mmCIF file of C-alpha atoms in Angstrom:
data_model
loop_
_atom_site.group_PDB
_atom_site.id
_atom_site.type_symbol
_atom_site.label_atom_id
_atom_site.label_comp_id
_atom_site.label_asym_id
_atom_site.label_seq_id
_atom_site.Cartn_x
_atom_site.Cartn_y
_atom_site.Cartn_z
ATOM 1 C CA MET A 54 85.274 83.899 118.633
ATOM 2 C CA GLU A 55 86.579 85.504 115.492
ATOM 3 C CA ARG A 56 87.372 88.894 115.251
ATOM 4 C CA GLY A 57 85.559 91.385 113.411
ATOM 5 C CA LEU A 58 86.944 93.169 110.308
ATOM 6 C CA ILE A 59 87.776 96.755 111.078
ATOM 7 C CA ILE A 60 86.840 98.600 108.037
ATOM 8 C CA PHE A 61 89.557 101.824 107.916
ATOM 9 C CA LEU A 62 87.881 104.721 105.441
ATOM 10 C CA ASN A 63 91.493 106.560 104.735
ATOM 11 C CA GLY A 64 90.416 109.831 103.278
ATOM 12 C CA THR A 65 90.401 113.643 104.445
ATOM 13 C CA SER A 66 87.438 115.820 106.069
ATOM 14 C CA SER A 67 84.953 115.961 103.220
ATOM 15 C CA SER A 68 85.992 113.335 100.913
ATOM 16 C CA GLY A 69 83.031 111.217 101.788
ATOM 17 C CA LYS A 70 83.715 108.651 104.270
ATOM 18 C CA THR A 71 80.714 109.143 106.978
ATOM 19 C CA SER A 72 77.893 108.737 103.431
ATOM 20 C CA ILE A 73 79.952 105.678 102.493
ATOM 21 C CA ALA A 74 79.641 104.109 106.120
ATOM 22 C CA MET A 75 75.998 105.151 106.227
ATOM 23 C CA GLU A 76 75.207 103.551 103.124
ATOM 24 C CA MET A 77 77.299 100.632 104.444
ATOM 25 C CA LYS A 78 75.277 100.191 107.520
ATOM 26 C CA ASN A 79 72.182 100.079 105.704
ATOM 27 C CA GLN A 80 72.566 97.769 103.052
ATOM 28 C CA GLY A 81 71.192 95.004 105.893
ATOM 29 C CA ASP A 82 73.268 92.021 104.205
ATOM 30 C CA ILE A 83 76.335 92.584 106.664
ATOM 31 C CA PRO A 84 76.111 94.157 109.941
ATOM 32 C CA PHE A 85 78.345 96.834 110.670
ATOM 33 C CA HIS A 86 78.922 99.845 113.434
ATOM 34 C CA HIS A 87 79.636 102.929 112.543
ATOM 35 C CA LEU A 88 82.714 104.304 114.958
ATOM 36 C CA SER A 89 83.316 108.122 114.070
ATOM 37 C CA VAL A 90 85.464 110.127 116.674
ATOM 38 C CA ASP A 91 83.732 112.810 115.642
ATOM 39 C CA GLN A 92 80.545 111.661 117.739
ATOM 40 C CA PHE A 93 83.218 110.573 120.779
ATOM 41 C CA LEU A 94 84.341 114.158 120.488
ATOM 42 C CA HIS A 95 80.464 115.366 120.374
ATOM 43 C CA ASN A 96 79.439 113.360 122.937
ATOM 44 C CA TYR A 97 82.392 113.733 125.376
ATOM 45 C CA ASP A 98 81.325 117.797 124.894
ATOM 46 C CA GLN A 99 77.816 116.795 125.978
ATOM 47 C CA PHE A 100 78.338 114.460 128.836
ATOM 48 C CA ILE A 101 80.513 117.083 130.086
ATOM 49 C CA ASP A 102 78.098 120.281 130.137
ATOM 50 C CA THR A 103 74.813 118.167 131.531
ATOM 51 C CA THR A 104 76.645 115.606 133.745
ATOM 52 C CA TYR A 105 79.802 117.048 135.197
ATOM 53 C CA PRO A 106 79.883 120.562 134.264
ATOM 54 C CA ASP A 107 81.986 121.130 137.387
ATOM 55 C CA MET A 108 84.845 119.607 135.508
ATOM 56 C CA LYS A 109 84.980 122.082 133.041
ATOM 57 C CA PRO A 110 88.047 124.893 133.352
ATOM 58 C CA THR A 111 87.560 127.937 135.579
ATOM 59 C CA ARG A 112 88.066 130.277 132.865
ATOM 60 C CA GLU A 113 86.912 130.277 129.025
ATOM 61 C CA VAL A 114 89.287 128.331 126.779
ATOM 62 C CA GLU A 115 89.277 128.528 123.419
ATOM 63 C CA HIS A 116 87.356 126.044 121.573
ATOM 64 C CA HIS A 117 90.736 124.612 119.338
ATOM 65 C CA VAL A 118 92.649 124.850 122.446
ATOM 66 C CA MET A 119 90.364 122.369 124.761
ATOM 67 C CA THR A 120 90.116 119.900 121.592
ATOM 68 C CA ASP A 121 93.723 119.697 121.493
ATOM 69 C CA ILE A 122 93.981 118.971 125.185
ATOM 70 C CA LEU A 123 91.015 116.634 124.762
ATOM 71 C CA PHE A 124 91.934 114.572 121.634
ATOM 72 C CA ASP A 125 94.568 112.664 122.691
ATOM 73 C CA PRO A 126 92.749 110.915 125.611
ATOM 74 C CA ILE A 127 89.495 110.979 123.887
ATOM 75 C CA ASN A 128 91.324 109.176 120.415
ATOM 76 C CA SER A 129 92.431 106.576 123.018
ATOM 77 C CA LEU A 130 89.108 105.567 124.455
ATOM 78 C CA TYR A 131 88.074 105.634 119.879
ATOM 79 C CA CYS A 132 90.644 103.010 119.515
ATOM 80 C CA ALA A 133 90.048 101.166 122.517
ATOM 81 C CA THR A 134 86.384 100.939 121.503
ATOM 82 C CA ILE A 135 87.603 99.927 117.754
ATOM 83 C CA LYS A 136 89.880 97.021 119.293
ATOM 84 C CA LEU A 137 86.726 96.221 122.183
ATOM 85 C CA PHE A 138 84.450 95.995 118.886
ATOM 86 C CA THR A 139 86.333 93.660 116.689
ATOM 87 C CA GLU A 140 87.255 91.577 119.474
ATOM 88 C CA MET A 141 83.503 90.811 119.871
ATOM 89 C CA GLY A 142 83.044 89.421 117.031
ATOM 90 C CA LEU A 143 81.461 92.838 115.639
ATOM 91 C CA ASN A 144 82.522 94.504 112.232
ATOM 92 C CA VAL A 145 83.855 98.384 112.797
ATOM 93 C CA ILE A 146 84.066 101.001 110.034
ATOM 94 C CA LEU A 147 86.546 103.487 111.396
ATOM 95 C CA ASP A 148 85.798 107.422 110.735
ATOM 96 C CA THR A 149 88.401 109.265 111.430
ATOM 97 C CA VAL A 150 91.177 111.463 110.062
ATOM 98 C CA ILE A 151 94.628 110.208 111.053
ATOM 99 C CA SER A 152 96.525 113.425 110.073
ATOM 100 C CA ASN A 153 99.663 112.822 112.052
ATOM 101 C CA ASP A 154 102.273 110.516 113.157
ATOM 102 C CA LYS A 155 101.547 110.055 116.759
ATOM 103 C CA TRP A 156 98.257 109.366 115.950
ATOM 104 C CA PHE A 157 99.079 107.115 113.492
ATOM 105 C CA ASN A 158 101.348 105.131 115.758
ATOM 106 C CA GLY A 159 98.804 104.852 118.767
ATOM 107 C CA PHE A 160 96.719 103.457 116.024
ATOM 108 C CA TYR A 161 99.114 101.251 114.420
ATOM 109 C CA ASP A 162 100.242 100.089 117.639
ATOM 110 C CA LEU A 163 96.570 98.945 119.234
ATOM 111 C CA LEU A 164 95.108 97.544 115.634
ATOM 112 C CA SER A 165 97.844 96.361 113.278
ATOM 113 C CA ASP A 166 97.157 92.830 114.361
ATOM 114 C CA TYR A 167 93.222 93.220 113.931
ATOM 115 C CA PRO A 168 91.553 92.404 110.576
ATOM 116 C CA ILE A 169 91.806 95.677 108.852
ATOM 117 C CA LEU A 170 90.420 96.347 105.531
ATOM 118 C CA PHE A 171 92.299 99.598 104.155
ATOM 119 C CA VAL A 172 90.415 101.375 101.435
ATOM 120 C CA GLY A 173 91.397 104.513 100.238
ATOM 121 C CA VAL A 174 88.661 107.519 99.763
ATOM 122 C CA GLN A 175 89.890 109.832 96.912
ATOM 123 C CA CYS A 176 88.672 113.055 95.966
ATOM 124 C CA SER A 177 90.516 115.820 94.754
ATOM 125 C CA LYS A 178 91.354 119.250 96.079
ATOM 126 C CA GLU A 179 88.993 120.788 94.108
ATOM 127 C CA GLU A 180 86.178 118.818 94.593
ATOM 128 C CA LEU A 181 87.178 118.698 98.403
ATOM 129 C CA THR A 182 87.203 122.529 98.930
ATOM 130 C CA ARG A 183 83.634 122.968 96.695
ATOM 131 C CA ARG A 184 82.398 120.515 99.165
ATOM 132 C CA GLU A 185 83.436 122.482 102.374
ATOM 133 C CA GLN A 186 81.971 125.535 100.938
ATOM 134 C CA SER A 187 78.639 124.167 100.131
ATOM 135 C CA ARG A 188 78.575 122.234 103.649
ATOM 136 C CA GLY A 189 79.316 125.210 105.738
ATOM 137 C CA ASP A 190 79.980 123.288 108.678
ATOM 138 C CA ARG A 191 83.822 122.721 108.059
ATOM 139 C CA GLU A 192 86.461 125.311 108.292
ATOM 140 C CA ILE A 193 87.814 126.330 104.562
ATOM 141 C CA GLY A 194 91.043 124.820 103.510
ATOM 142 C CA LEU A 195 90.672 122.089 106.292
ATOM 143 C CA ALA A 196 90.820 119.015 103.714
ATOM 144 C CA HIS A 197 93.813 120.906 101.756
ATOM 145 C CA SER A 198 95.534 120.965 105.583
ATOM 146 C CA GLN A 199 94.938 117.058 105.463
ATOM 147 C CA PHE A 200 95.774 116.212 102.109
ATOM 148 C CA ASP A 201 99.786 115.474 102.023
ATOM 149 C CA TYR A 202 99.682 113.526 105.099
ATOM 150 C CA ILE A 203 96.443 111.465 104.295
ATOM 151 C CA TYR A 204 97.168 110.117 100.948
ATOM 152 C CA SER A 205 101.030 109.899 101.643
ATOM 153 C CA TYR A 206 99.890 106.260 101.303
ATOM 154 C CA ASP A 207 101.047 104.142 98.614
ATOM 155 C CA GLU A 208 99.095 100.930 98.818
ATOM 156 C CA TYR A 209 95.238 99.815 99.757
ATOM 157 C CA ASP A 210 93.629 97.314 99.630
ATOM 158 C CA LEU A 211 91.157 98.848 97.863
ATOM 159 C CA GLU A 212 90.418 102.507 96.453
ATOM 160 C CA VAL A 213 87.311 104.428 95.907
ATOM 161 C CA ASN A 214 86.682 107.955 94.397
ATOM 162 C CA THR A 215 83.671 110.157 95.277
ATOM 163 C CA GLU A 216 83.877 112.082 92.618
ATOM 164 C CA GLU A 217 83.321 109.185 90.253
ATOM 165 C CA LEU A 218 81.010 107.209 92.132
ATOM 166 C CA SER A 219 78.236 107.675 94.042
ATOM 167 C CA SER A 220 78.474 106.824 97.940
ATOM 168 C CA ALA A 221 75.979 103.753 97.471
ATOM 169 C CA ALA A 222 78.319 102.696 94.670
ATOM 170 C CA CYS A 223 81.490 103.075 96.589
ATOM 171 C CA ALA A 224 79.754 100.681 99.358
ATOM 172 C CA GLU A 225 78.914 98.561 97.263
ATOM 173 C CA LYS A 226 82.594 98.426 95.696
ATOM 174 C CA ILE A 227 83.477 97.928 99.390
ATOM 175 C CA LEU A 228 80.927 94.909 100.015
ATOM 176 C CA SER A 229 82.017 93.209 96.546
ATOM 177 C CA TYR A 230 85.352 93.228 97.708
ATOM 178 C CA MET A 231 84.624 91.772 101.221
ATOM 179 C CA LYS A 232 82.347 89.086 99.917
ATOM 180 C CA SER A 233 85.433 87.885 97.292
ATOM 181 C CA ASP A 234 87.166 86.680 100.287
ATOM 182 C CA GLN A 235 90.101 88.205 99.392
ATOM 183 C CA GLU A 236 93.114 88.863 101.982
ATOM 184 C CA TYR A 237 93.389 92.308 103.704
ATOM 185 C CA LEU A 238 97.034 93.003 103.788
ATOM 186 C CA ALA A 239 97.660 96.411 102.806
ATOM 187 C CA PHE A 240 97.655 97.927 106.471
ATOM 188 C CA LYS A 241 99.860 95.014 107.614
ATOM 189 C CA LYS A 242 102.872 96.437 105.259
ATOM 190 C CA LEU A 243 102.950 99.891 106.854
ATOM 191 C CA SER A 244 104.913 100.470 109.835
ATOM 192 C CA ARG A 245 105.768 102.760 112.026
ATOM 193 C CA ARG A 246 106.277 106.112 111.340
ATOM 194 C CA GLU A 247 109.231 107.979 112.951
ATOM 195 C CA VAL A 248 107.691 111.094 115.348
ATOM 196 C CA LYS A 249 109.971 114.259 114.406
ATOM 197 C CA THR A 250 110.380 115.924 117.936
ATOM 198 C CA PRO A 251 110.736 119.860 117.581
#
């Protein structure tokens, strides 16, 4: 079976990845599955709360601490799901923020041999801050903290700028690239990153 394509939208929080993904899903020409790591985290919380409340800690743990503890196994499940979908011949839009070398290496080790269209979703720091403030559901400064790492890659198959183009126009640009039958080589040119130990 031919493997499905992974659309890796690389951008910070609030850069517009989810909006582009939804436009790509809704266009109706090429079928896509949108896999967001936020959905995995949210669904895990709901699953534990409603189905297995005894699995929760015996004392309250701050949300950010709990998220840090859970993210590694949930991220592993997320990556394994992407791999399963593409092996079934399904096209997947990857919607996550890979913001450190450990997570990047895990993703790279599992999926680098799969067909990946590596798309840089660009947005300025000023616009990211404005979006965080207007959305109200993001920590102010989160995108800034991710910015230098996320945009440290120097090569993409394709780049879109969500300040210059609407989500629909960004999606159309990606779809046009796919239909052009160009090769997807940028992600394969990357390599594992050296993880620095404290």
